[in-house]
mmCIF file of C-alpha atoms in Angstrom:
data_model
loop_
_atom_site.group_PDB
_atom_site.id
_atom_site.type_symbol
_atom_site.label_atom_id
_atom_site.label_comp_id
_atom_site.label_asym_id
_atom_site.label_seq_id
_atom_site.Cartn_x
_atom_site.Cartn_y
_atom_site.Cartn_z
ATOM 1 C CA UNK A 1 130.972 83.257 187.876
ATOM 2 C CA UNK A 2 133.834 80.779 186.751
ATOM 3 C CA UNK A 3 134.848 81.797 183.744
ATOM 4 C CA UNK A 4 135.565 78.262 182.200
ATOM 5 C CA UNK A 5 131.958 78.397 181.833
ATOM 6 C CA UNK A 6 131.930 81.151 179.503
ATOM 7 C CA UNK A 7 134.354 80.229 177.523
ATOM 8 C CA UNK A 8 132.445 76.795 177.147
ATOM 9 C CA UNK A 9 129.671 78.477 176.528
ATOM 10 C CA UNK A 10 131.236 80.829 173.737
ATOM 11 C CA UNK A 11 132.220 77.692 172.295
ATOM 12 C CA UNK A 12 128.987 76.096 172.172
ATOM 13 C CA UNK A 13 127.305 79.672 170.575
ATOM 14 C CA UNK A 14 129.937 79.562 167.946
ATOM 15 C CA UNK A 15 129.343 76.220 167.066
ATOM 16 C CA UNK A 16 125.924 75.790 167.849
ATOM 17 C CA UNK A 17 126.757 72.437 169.202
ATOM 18 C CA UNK A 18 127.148 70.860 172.470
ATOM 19 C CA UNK A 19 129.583 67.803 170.947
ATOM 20 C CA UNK A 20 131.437 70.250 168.512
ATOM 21 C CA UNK A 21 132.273 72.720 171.262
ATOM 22 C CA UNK A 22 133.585 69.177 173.750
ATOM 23 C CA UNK A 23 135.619 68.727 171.130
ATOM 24 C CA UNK A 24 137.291 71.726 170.466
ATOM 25 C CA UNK A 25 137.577 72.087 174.233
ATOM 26 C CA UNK A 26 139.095 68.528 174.933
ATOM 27 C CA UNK A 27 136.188 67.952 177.615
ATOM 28 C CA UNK A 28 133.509 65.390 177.820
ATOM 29 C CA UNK A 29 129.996 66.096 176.402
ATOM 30 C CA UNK A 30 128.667 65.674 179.633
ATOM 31 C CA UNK A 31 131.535 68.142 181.018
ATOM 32 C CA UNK A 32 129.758 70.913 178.443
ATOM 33 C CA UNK A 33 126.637 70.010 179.421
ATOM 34 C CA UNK A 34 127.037 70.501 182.728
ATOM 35 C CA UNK A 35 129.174 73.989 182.602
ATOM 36 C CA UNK A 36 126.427 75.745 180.642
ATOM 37 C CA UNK A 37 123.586 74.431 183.140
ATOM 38 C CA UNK A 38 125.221 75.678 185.836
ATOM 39 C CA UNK A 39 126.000 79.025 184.059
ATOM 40 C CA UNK A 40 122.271 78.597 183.305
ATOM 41 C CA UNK A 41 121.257 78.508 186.730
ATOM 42 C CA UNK A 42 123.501 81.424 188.096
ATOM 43 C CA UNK A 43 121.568 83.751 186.004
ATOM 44 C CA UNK A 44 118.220 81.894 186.404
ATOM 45 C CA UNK A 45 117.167 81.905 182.817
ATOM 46 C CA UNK A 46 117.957 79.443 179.787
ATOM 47 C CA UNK A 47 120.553 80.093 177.075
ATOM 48 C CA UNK A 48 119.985 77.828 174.292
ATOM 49 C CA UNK A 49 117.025 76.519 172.341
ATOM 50 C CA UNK A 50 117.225 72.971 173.090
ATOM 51 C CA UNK A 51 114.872 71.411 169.645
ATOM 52 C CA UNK A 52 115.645 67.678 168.688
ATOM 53 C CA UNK A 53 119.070 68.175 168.117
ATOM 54 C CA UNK A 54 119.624 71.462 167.177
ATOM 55 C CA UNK A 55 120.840 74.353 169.397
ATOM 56 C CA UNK A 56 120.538 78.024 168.775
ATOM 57 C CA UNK A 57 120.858 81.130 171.092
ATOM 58 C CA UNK A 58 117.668 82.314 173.071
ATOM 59 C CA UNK A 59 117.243 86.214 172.701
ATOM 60 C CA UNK A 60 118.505 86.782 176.168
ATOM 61 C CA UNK A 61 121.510 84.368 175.228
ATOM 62 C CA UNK A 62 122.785 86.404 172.421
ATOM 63 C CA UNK A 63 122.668 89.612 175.053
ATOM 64 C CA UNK A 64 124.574 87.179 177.535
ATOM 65 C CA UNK A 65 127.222 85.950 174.450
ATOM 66 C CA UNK A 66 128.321 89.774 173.796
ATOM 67 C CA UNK A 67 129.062 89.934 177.510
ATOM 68 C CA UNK A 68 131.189 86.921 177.319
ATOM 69 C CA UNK A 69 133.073 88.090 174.661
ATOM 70 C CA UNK A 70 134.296 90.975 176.392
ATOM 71 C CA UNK A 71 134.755 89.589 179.952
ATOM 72 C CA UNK A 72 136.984 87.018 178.107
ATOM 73 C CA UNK A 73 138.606 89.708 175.911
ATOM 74 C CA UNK A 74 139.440 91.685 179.149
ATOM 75 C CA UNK A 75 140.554 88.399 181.795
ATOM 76 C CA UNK A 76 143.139 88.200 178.714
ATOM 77 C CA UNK A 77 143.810 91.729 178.445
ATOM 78 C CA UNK A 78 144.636 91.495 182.104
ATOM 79 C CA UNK A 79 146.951 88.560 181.513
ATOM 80 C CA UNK A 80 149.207 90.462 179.193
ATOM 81 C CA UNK A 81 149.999 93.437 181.090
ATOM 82 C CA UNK A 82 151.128 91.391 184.352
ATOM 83 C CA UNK A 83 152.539 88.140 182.041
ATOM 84 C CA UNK A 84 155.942 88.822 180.278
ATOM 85 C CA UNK A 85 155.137 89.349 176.572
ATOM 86 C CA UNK A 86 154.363 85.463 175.349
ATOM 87 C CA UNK A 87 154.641 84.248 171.703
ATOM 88 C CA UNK A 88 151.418 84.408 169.591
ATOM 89 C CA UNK A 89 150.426 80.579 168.459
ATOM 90 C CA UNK A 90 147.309 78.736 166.979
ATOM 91 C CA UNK A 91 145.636 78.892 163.585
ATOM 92 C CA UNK A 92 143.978 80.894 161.659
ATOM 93 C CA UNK A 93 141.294 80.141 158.594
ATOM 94 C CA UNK A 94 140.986 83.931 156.483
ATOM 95 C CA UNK A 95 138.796 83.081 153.569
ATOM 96 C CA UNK A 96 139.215 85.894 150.429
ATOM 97 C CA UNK A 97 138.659 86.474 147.053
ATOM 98 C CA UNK A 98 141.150 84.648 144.804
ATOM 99 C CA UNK A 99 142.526 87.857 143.231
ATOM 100 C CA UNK A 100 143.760 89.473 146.672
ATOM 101 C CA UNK A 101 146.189 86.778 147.534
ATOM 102 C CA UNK A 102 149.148 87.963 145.504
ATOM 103 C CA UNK A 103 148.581 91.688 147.667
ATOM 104 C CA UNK A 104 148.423 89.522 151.235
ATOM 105 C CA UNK A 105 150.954 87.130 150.072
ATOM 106 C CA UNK A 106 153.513 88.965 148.776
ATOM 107 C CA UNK A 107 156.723 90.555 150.110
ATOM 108 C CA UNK A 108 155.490 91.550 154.036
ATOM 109 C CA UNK A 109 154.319 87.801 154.689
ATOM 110 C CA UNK A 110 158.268 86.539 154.746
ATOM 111 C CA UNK A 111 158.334 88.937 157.536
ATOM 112 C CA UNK A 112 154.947 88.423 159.618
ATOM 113 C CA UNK A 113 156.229 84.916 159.509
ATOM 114 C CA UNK A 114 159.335 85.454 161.147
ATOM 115 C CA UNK A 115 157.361 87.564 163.578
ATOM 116 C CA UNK A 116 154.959 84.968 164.447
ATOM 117 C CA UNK A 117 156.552 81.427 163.380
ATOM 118 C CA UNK A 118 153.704 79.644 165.326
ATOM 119 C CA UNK A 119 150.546 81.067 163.758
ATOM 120 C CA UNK A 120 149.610 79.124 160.817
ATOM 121 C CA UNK A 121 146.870 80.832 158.345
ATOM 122 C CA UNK A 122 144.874 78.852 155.879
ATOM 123 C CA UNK A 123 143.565 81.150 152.862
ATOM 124 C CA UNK A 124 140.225 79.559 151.343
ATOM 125 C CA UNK A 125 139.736 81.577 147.910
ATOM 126 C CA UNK A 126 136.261 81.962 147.677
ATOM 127 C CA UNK A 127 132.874 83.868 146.276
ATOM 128 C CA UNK A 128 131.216 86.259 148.476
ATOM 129 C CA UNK A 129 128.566 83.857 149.236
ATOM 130 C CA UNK A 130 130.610 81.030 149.708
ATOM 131 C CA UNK A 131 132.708 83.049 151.975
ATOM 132 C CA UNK A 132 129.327 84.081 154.118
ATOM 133 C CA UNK A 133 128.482 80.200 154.306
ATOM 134 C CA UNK A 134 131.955 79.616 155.594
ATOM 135 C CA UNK A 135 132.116 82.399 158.319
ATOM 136 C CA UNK A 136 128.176 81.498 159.399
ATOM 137 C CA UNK A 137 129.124 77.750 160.092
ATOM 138 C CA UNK A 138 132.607 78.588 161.593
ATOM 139 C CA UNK A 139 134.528 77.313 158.773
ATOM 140 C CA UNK A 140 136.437 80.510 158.714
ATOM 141 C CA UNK A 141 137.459 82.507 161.003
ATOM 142 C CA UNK A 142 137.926 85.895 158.671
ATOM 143 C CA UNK A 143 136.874 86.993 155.513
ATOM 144 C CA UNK A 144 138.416 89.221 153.287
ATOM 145 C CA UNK A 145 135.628 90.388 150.227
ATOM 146 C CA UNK A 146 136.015 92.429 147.006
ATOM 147 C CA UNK A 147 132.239 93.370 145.979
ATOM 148 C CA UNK A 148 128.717 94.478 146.806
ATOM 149 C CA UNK A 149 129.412 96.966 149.959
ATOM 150 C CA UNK A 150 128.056 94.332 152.350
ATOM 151 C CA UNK A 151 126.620 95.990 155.911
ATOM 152 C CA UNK A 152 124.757 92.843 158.294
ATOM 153 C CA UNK A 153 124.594 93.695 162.079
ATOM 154 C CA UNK A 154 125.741 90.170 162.343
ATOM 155 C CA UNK A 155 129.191 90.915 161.234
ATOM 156 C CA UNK A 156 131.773 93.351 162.466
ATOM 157 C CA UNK A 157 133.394 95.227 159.805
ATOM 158 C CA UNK A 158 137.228 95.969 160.899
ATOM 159 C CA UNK A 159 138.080 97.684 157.609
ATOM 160 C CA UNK A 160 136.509 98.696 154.278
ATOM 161 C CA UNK A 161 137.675 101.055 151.597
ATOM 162 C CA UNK A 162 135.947 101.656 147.970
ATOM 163 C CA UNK A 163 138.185 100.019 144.899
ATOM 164 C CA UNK A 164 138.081 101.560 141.388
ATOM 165 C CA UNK A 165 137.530 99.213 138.578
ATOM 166 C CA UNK A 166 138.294 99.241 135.162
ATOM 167 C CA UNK A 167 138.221 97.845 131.731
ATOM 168 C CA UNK A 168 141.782 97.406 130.504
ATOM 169 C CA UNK A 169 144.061 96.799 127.237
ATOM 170 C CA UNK A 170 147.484 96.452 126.130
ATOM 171 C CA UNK A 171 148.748 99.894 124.722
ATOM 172 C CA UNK A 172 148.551 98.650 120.902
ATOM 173 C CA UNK A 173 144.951 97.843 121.385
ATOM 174 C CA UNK A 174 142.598 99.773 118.898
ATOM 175 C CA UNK A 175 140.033 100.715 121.413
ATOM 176 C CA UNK A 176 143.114 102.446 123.855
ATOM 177 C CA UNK A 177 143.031 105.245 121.353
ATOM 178 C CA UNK A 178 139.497 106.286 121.637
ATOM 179 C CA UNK A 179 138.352 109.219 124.418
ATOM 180 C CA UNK A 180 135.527 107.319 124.771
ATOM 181 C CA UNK A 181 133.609 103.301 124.117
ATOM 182 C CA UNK A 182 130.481 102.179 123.640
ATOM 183 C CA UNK A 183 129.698 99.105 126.040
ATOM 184 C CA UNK A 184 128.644 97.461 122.770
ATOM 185 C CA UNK A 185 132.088 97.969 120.653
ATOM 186 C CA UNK A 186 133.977 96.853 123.710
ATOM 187 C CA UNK A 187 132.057 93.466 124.040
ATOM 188 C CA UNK A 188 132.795 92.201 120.599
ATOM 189 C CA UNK A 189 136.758 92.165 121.787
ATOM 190 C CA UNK A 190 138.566 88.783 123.645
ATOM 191 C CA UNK A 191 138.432 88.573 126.899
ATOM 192 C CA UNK A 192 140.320 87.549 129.886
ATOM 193 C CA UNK A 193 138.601 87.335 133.363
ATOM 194 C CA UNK A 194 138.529 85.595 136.607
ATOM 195 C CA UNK A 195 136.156 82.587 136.941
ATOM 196 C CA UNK A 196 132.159 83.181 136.313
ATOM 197 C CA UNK A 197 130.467 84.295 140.251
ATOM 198 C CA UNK A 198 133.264 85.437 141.986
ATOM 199 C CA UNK A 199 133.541 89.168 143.410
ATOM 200 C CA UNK A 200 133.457 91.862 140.619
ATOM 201 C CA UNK A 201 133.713 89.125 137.745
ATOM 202 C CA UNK A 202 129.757 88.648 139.284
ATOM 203 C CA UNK A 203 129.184 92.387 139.289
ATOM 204 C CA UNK A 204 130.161 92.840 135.400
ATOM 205 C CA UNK A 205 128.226 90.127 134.357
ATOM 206 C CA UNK A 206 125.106 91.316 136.345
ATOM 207 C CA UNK A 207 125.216 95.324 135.094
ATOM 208 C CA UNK A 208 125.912 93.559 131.274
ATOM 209 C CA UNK A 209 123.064 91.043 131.871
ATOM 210 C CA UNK A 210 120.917 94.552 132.558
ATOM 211 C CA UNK A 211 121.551 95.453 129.326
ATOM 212 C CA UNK A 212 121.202 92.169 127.523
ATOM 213 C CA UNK A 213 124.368 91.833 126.939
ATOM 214 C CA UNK A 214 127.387 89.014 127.821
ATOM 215 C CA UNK A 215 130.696 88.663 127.346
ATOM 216 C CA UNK A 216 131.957 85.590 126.786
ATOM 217 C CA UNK A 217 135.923 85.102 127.354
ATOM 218 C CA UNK A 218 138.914 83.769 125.490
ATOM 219 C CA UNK A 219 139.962 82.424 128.854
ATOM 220 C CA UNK A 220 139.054 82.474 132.522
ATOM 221 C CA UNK A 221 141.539 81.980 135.447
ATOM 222 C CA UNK A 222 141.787 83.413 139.302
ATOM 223 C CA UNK A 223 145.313 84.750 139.246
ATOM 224 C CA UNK A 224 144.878 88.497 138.704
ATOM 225 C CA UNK A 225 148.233 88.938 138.403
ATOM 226 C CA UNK A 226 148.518 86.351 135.323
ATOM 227 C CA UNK A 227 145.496 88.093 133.682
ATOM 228 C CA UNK A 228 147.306 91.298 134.029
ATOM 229 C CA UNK A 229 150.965 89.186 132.311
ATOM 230 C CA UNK A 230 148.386 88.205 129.426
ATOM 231 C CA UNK A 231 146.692 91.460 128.635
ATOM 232 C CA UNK A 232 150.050 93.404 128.275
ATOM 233 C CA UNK A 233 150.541 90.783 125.945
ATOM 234 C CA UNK A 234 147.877 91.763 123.549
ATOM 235 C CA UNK A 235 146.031 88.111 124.421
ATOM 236 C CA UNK A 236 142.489 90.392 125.036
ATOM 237 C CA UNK A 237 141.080 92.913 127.358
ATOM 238 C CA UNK A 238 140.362 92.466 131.396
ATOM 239 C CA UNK A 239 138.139 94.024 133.841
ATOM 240 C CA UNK A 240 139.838 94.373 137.068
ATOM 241 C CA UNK A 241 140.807 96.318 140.246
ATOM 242 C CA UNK A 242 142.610 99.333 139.717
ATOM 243 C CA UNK A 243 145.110 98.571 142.623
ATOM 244 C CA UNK A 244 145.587 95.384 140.403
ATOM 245 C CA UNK A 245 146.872 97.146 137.237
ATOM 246 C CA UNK A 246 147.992 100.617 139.042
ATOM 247 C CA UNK A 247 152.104 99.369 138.320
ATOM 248 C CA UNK A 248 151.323 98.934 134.911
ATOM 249 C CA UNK A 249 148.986 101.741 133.998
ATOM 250 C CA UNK A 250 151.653 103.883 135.455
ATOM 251 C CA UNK A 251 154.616 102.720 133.812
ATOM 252 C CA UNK A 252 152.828 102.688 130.462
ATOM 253 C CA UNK A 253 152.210 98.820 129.998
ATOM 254 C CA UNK A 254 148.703 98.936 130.217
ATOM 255 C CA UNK A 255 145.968 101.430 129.616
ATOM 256 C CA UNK A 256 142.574 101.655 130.912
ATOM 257 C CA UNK A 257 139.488 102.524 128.644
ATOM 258 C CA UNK A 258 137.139 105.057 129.254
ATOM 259 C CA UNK A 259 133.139 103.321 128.484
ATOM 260 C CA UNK A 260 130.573 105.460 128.333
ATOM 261 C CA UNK A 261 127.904 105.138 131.108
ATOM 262 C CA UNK A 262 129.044 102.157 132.245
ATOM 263 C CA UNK A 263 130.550 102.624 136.363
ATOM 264 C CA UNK A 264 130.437 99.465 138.862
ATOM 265 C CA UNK A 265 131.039 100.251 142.655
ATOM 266 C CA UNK A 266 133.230 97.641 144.031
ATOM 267 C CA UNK A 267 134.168 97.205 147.795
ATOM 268 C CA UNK A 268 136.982 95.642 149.590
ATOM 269 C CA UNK A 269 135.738 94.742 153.412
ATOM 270 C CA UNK A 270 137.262 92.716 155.870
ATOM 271 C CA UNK A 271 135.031 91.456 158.368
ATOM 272 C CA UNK A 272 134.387 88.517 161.204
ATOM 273 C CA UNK A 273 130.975 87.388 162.986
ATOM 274 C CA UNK A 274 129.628 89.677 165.623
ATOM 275 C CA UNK A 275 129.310 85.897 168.084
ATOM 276 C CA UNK A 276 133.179 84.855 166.924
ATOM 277 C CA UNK A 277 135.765 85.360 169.798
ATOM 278 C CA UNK A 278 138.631 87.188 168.509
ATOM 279 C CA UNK A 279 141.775 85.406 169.662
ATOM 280 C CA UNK A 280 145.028 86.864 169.567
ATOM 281 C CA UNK A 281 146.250 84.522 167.127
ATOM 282 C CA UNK A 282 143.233 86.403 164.912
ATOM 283 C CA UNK A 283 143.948 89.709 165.793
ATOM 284 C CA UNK A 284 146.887 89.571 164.425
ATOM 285 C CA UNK A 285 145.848 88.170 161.105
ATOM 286 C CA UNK A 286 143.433 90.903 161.090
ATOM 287 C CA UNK A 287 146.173 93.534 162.193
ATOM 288 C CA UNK A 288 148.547 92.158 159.384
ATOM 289 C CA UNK A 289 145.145 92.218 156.349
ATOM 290 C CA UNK A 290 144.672 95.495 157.557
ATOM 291 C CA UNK A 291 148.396 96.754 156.429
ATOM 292 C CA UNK A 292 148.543 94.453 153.428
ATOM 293 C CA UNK A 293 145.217 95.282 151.995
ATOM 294 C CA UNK A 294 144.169 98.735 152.905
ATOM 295 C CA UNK A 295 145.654 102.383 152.490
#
């Protein structure tokens, strides 16, 4: 079994397209075409749906595609332990809500850079759905979530950890005094939140919307990290991560308010599609998000 036609035909699973995958590959159409029949006819049964001009996966193809993966995943593991160690290149799309960038980005990336000068990353800030859309179409490669706890057998889940969430005030607020809030005192305050859909922004407006109830903000904005500069302040309250406003909570900048019967269950996972080839270029990335954003 030549194993140019597997990775072809990885390719042309991931992209569920014959021209897409020639491309990616630098081959001909015809050169595609032609691989995958006669990977086709070696195991004497057909791996793609072939309807007008759509292809998808037969059932026995999908069984064939986790094969691939790891025959490919071990022909390289082979080529690293008799190879002198190479340097890791090729790019890398991670798409992640807007509010976990500073965490990624901040003082280790100097570092993985130096480490890995030809890996380039491209960080799509995204909702959750968006993100799905993006890693179901191969227009990202990774995705990095805070929300729902999200379980698919499509995806692989490489690392997930449970994120407390608060409301949260400057120390001169009013409210920062009381042992405990009523959801409805706490909505008549200003507000400062990320933008309306994404991650746990969604997630407080849903449980509110259960109550008939909204909040409707002073200002909205993705940087967490300028929501957190405005709230100290005294510019309104926030709702956000408490690995967001741990710094300032403990040094005494920032408090966060106890509301009664009011808890939202936040997730951060990081997860790729079950049919995506992990490169090395990508395991790294995912290696690197793994030390950034989990504990």
């Amino acid at each position: 079994m030549d194993i140019r036609n597997l990775i072809t035909f990885i390719h042309v699973a991931e992209l569920n397209s014959f021209t897409k995958a020639a491309a990616a590959l630098g081959y001909s159409q015809s050169t595609v075409s032609f691989q995958i029949r006669q990977l086709e006819e070696e195991l004497h049964f057909p791996l793609f749906e072939r309807i007008r001009h759509t292809v998808a996966l037969t059932e026995k193809g999908r069984g064939v595609l986790e094969y691939a993966h790891q025959i490919t995943r071990l022909e390289q593991e082979l080529k690293d332990s008799v190879q002198e160690e190479k340097e890791v290149k090729g790019h890398v799309r991670l798409a992640m809500a807007d509010s976990l960038c500073d965490s990624l980005l901040s003082e280790k990336f100097p570092d993985f850079r130096k480490r890995y000068p030809a890996i380039t990353l491209k960080i799509i800030a995204a909702g959750t759905e968006e993100m799905f859309r993006l890693i179901n179409h191969n227009e990202a490669d990774i995705i990095l979530t805070l929300d729902n706890h999200i379980y698919n057998a499509e995806y692989i889940i490489v690392k997930e950890e449970k994120m407390g969430v608060h409301f949260v005030a400057d120390t001169e607020c009013a409210l920062s005094r009381n042992a405990e809030i009523s959801v409805w005192d706490l909505i008549r305050q200003p507000f400062i939140l990320t933008e309306k859909g994404m991650s746990y922004r969604r997630l407080l407006d849903e449980k509110l919307a259960g109550m008939s109830l909204e909040i409707q903000p002073v200002l909205e904005i993705g940087s967490a990290e300028l929501i957190c500069s405005l709230v100290k302040q005294g510019v309104g309250l926030s709702f956000l991560p408490d690995y967001v406003t741990e710094q300032d909570v403990k040094a005494g900048k920032m408090v966060r308010l106890n509301v009664k019967n009011f808890e939202i269950e936040v997730w951060k996972q990081l997860l790729y599609h079950r049919s995506k080839w992990v490169s090395p270029q990508m395991e790294t990335v995912l290696q690197y998000c793994v030390s950034r954003e989990f504990s």
